[in-house]
Tab-separated table of C-alpha atoms (C1' of nucleotides) in Angstrom:
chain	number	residue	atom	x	y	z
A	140	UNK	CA	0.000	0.000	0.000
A	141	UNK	CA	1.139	3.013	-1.145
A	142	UNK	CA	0.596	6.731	1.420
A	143	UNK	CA	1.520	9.965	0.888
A	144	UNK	CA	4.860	11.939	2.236
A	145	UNK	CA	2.965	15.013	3.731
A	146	UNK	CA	6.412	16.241	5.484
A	147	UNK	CA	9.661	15.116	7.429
A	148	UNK	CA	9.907	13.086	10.433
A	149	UNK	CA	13.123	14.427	11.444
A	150	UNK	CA	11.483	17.240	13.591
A	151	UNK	CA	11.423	18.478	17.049
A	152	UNK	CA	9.199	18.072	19.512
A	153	UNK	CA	8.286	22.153	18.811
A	154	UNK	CA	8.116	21.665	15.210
A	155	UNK	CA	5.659	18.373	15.528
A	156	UNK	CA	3.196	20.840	16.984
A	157	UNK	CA	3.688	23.268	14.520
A	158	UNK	CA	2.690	20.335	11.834
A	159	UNK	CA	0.052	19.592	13.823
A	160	UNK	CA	-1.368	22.997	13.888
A	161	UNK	CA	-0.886	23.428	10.112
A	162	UNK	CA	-2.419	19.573	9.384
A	163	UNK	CA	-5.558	19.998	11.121
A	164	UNK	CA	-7.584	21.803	8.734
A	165	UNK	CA	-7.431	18.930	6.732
A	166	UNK	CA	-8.862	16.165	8.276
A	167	UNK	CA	-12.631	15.703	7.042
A	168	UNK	CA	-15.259	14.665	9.930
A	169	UNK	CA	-17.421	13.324	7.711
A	170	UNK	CA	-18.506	10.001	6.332
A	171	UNK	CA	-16.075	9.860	3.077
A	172	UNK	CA	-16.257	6.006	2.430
A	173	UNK	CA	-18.265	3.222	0.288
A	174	UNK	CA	-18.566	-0.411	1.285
A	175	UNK	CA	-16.344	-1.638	4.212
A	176	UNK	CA	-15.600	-5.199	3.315
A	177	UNK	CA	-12.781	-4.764	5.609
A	178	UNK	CA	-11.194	-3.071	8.680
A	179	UNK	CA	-7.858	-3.206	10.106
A	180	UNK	CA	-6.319	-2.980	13.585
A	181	UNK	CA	-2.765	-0.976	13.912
A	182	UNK	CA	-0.520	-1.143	17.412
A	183	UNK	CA	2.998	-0.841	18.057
A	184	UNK	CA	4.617	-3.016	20.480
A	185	UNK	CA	8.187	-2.217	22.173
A	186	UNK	CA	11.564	-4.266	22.842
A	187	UNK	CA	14.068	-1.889	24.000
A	188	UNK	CA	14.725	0.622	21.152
A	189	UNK	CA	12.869	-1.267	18.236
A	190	UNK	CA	8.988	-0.914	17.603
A	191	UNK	CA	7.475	-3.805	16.654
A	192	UNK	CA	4.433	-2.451	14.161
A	193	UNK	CA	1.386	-4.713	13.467
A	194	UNK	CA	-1.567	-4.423	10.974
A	195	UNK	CA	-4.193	-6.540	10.974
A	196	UNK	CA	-6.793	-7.123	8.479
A	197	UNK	CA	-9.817	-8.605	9.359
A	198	UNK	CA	-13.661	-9.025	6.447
A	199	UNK	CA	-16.010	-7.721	7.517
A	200	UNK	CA	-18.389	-8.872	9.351
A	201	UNK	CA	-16.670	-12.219	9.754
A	202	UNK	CA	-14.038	-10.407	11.500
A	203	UNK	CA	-11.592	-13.108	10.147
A	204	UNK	CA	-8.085	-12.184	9.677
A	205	UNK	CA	-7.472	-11.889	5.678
A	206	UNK	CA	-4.147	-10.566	6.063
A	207	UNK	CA	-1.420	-9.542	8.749
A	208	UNK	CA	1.817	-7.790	8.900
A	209	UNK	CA	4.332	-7.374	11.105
A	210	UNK	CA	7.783	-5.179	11.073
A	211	UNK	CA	10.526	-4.239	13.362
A	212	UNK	CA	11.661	-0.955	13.329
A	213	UNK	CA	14.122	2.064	15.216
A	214	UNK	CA	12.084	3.834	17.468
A	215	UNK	CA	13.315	7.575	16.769
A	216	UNK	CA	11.137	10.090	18.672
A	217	UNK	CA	9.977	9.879	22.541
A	218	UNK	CA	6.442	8.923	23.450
A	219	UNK	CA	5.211	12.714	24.774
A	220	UNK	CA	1.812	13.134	25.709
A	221	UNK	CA	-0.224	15.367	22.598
A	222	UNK	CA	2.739	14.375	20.210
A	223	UNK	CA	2.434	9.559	20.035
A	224	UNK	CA	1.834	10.114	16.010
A	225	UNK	CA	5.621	11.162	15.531
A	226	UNK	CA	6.403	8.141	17.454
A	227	UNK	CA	4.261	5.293	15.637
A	228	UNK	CA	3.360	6.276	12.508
A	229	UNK	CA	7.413	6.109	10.560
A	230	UNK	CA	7.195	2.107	12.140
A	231	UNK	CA	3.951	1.836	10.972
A	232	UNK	CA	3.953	2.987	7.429
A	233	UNK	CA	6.613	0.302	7.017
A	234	UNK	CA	3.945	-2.161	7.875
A	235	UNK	CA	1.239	-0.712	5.612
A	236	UNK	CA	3.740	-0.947	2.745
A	237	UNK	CA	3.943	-4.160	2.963
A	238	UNK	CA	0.103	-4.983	2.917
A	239	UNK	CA	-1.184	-7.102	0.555
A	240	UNK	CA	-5.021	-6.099	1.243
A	241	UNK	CA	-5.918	-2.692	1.212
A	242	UNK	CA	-8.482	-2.291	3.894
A	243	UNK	CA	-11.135	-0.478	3.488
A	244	UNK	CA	-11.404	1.323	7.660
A	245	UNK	CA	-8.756	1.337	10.002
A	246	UNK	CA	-9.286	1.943	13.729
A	247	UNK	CA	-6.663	2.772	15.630
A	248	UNK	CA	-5.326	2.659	19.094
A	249	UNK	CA	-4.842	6.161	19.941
A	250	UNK	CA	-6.960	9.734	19.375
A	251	UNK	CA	-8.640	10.589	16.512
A	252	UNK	CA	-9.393	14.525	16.761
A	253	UNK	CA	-9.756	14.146	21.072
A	254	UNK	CA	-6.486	15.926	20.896
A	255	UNK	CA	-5.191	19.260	22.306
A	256	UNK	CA	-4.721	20.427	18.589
A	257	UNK	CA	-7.121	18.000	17.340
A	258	UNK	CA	-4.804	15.782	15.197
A	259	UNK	CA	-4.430	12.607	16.998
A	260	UNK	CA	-2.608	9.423	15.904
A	261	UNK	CA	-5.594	8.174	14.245
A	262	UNK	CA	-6.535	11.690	12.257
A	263	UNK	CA	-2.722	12.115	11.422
A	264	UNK	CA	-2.544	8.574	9.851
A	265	UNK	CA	-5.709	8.779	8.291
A	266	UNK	CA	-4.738	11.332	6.465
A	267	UNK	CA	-1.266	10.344	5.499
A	268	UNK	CA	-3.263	6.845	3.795
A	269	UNK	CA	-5.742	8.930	2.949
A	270	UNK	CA	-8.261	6.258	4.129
A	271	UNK	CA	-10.912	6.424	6.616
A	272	UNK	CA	-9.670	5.905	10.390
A	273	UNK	CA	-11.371	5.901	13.732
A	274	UNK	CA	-9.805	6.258	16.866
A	275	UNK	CA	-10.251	4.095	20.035
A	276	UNK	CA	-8.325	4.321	22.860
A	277	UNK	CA	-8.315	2.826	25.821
A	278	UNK	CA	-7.861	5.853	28.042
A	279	UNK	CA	-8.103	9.278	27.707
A	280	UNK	CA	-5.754	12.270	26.781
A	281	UNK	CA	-8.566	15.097	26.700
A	282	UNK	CA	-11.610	16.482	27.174
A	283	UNK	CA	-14.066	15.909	29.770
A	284	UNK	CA	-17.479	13.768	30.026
A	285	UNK	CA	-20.156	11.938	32.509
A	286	UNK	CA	-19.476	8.689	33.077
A	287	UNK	CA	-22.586	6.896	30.829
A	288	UNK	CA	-24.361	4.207	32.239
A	289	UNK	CA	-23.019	0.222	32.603
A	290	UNK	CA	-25.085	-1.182	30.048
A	291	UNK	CA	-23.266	-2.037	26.183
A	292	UNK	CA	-24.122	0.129	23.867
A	293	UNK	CA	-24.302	3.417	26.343
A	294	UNK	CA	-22.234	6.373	25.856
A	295	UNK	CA	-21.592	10.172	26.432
A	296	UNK	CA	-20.059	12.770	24.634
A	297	UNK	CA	-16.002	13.751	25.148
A	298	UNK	CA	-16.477	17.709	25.080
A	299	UNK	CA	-13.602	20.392	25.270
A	300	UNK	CA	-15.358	23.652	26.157
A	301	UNK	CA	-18.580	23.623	24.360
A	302	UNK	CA	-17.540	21.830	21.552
A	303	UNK	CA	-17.786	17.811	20.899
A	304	UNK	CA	-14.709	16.411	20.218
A	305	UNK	CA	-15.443	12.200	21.208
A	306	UNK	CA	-17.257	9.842	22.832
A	307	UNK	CA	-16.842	7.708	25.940
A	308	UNK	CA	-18.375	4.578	24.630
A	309	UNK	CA	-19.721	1.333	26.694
A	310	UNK	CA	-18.481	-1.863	24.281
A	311	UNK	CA	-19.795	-4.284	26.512
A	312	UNK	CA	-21.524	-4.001	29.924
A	313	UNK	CA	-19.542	-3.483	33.063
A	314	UNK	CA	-16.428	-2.692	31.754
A	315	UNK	CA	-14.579	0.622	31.257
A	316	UNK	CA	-15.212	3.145	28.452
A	317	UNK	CA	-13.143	3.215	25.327
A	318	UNK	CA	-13.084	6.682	24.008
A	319	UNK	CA	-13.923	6.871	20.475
A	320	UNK	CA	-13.191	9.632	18.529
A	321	UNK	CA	-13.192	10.436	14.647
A	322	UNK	CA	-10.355	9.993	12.478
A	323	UNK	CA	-10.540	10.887	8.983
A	324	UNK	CA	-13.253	10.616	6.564
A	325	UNK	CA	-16.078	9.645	9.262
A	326	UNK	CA	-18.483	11.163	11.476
A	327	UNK	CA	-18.538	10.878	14.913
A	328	UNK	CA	-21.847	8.562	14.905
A	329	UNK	CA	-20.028	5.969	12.527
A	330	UNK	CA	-17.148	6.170	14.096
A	331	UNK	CA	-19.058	4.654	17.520
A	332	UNK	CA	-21.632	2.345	15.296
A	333	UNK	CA	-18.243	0.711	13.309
A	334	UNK	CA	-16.459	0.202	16.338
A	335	UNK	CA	-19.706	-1.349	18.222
A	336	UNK	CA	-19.918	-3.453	15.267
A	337	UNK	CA	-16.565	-4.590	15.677
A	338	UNK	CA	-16.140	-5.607	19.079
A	339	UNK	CA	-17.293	-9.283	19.909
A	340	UNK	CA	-17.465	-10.072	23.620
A	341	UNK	CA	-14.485	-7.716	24.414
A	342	UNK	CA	-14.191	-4.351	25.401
A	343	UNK	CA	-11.575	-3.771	22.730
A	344	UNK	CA	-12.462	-4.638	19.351
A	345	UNK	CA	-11.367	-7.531	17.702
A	346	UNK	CA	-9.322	-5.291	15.180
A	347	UNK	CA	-7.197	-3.788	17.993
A	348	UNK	CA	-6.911	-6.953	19.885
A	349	UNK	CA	-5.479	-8.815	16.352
A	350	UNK	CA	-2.951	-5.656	16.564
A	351	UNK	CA	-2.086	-5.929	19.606
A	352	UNK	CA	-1.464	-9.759	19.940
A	353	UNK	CA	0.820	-9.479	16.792
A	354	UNK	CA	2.635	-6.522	18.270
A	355	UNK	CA	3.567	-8.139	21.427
A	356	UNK	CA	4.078	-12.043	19.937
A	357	UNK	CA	1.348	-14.149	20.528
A	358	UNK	CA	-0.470	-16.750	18.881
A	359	UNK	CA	-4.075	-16.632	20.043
B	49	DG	C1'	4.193	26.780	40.751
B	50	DC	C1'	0.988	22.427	40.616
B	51	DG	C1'	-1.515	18.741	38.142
B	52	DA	C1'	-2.523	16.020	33.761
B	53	DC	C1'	-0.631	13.334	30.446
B	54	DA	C1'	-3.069	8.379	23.962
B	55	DG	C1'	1.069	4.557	23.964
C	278	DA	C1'	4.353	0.954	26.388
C	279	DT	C1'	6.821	-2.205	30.042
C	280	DC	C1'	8.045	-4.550	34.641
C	281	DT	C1'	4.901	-9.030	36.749
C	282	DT	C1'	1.263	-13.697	40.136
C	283	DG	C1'	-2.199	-14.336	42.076
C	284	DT	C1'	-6.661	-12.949	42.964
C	285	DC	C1'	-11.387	-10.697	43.508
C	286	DG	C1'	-15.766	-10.183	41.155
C	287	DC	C1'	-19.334	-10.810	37.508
DNA sequence: GCGACAG
DNA sequence: ATCTTGTCGC
């Protein structure tokens, strides 16, 4: 799979923000896709100074794996709160490269646009593929909301000021919110209806737990 | 100055 | 993220 180079990795930490700043305006919060016969699960896993990068792709709905890829790579920029994209996404794209099946969603394991500067991980690689990303993580980095009630399916909105920026969503009942949060090229309300759909008796969903299994060398 | 802080 | 065993609760 092929992405686009949309500027240097060899910043710092100052300069990433900058980007960040300048890159926002470009993310689309809209739904932007066709049929999804397929959705993929990212995650980087660590050993020392390498990042292990892992992409997943699973049909839809099946959630089968139909392809998987997994690279070792330099880790070359510090994990600092606001700034994870500069630190997964080089490892990464060296996965996606190698990708046989283009998928057709992607949620990641990080912030869409519930960011500070509203360029997550998920929104930055989103737009770098171009392809349509959600982003799921499993705690949160910003904003503020009510905790919504136990039962699957429940959720409340991840607000910064007045505006909406996520959601804090129930995958399964009794179990801690994920916080969902667009990407690229979908709207808030897909973004929580895909992941629903893609979580099967977990509170992760099956993409990100495919991800993460490759990422840290399992077999399950 | 004091907290908060994706992975 | 990673270091790490058993254990409490649904």
């Amino acid at each position: 799979m092929k992405y686009r180079a949309l500027h240097s990795w060899d910043v710092k930490p100052e300069e990433a923000r900058q980007l960040q700043n300048e890159l926002r305006s470009q993310v689309i919060q809209t739904d932007r896709f066709g049929t999804i016969n397929t959705v993929a699960g990212v995650d980087i896993g660590l050993k020392k100074d390498t990042a292990i990068a892992s992409v997943v792709v699973l049909s839809f709905p099946e959630l089968q794996v139909v392809d998987s890829v997994v690279t070792e790579s330099p880790v070359r920029f510090p994990y600092i709160p606001g700034l994870l994209s500069f630190r997964e996404i080089p490892p990464l794209l060296t996965a996606f490269t190698q990708l046989q099946t283009i998928p057709d969603l992607v949620i990641v394991d990080g912030q869409g646009i519930a960011h500070p500067r509203r360029f997550g991980l998920a929104s930055h690689l989103g737009l770098i593929l171009d392809k349509p990303t959600i982003g799921c993580a499993k705690s949160r980095l910003w904003g503020r909301y009510k905790e919504p009630d136990t039962e699957q399916g429940a959720y409340t909105y991840l607000t910064d000021k007045e505006e909406v920026i996520g959601a804090a969503v129930r995958t399964r009942t009794n179990v801690r919110v994920v916080y969902v949060s667009i990407g690229h090229r979908i709207s808030l309300d897909s973004a929580r209806t895909w992941t629903l759909a893609c979580c099967q008796g977990y509170r992760l969903p099956e993409t990100t737990r495919h991800a993460h299994n490759a990422a840290s060398g399992k077999t399950p």
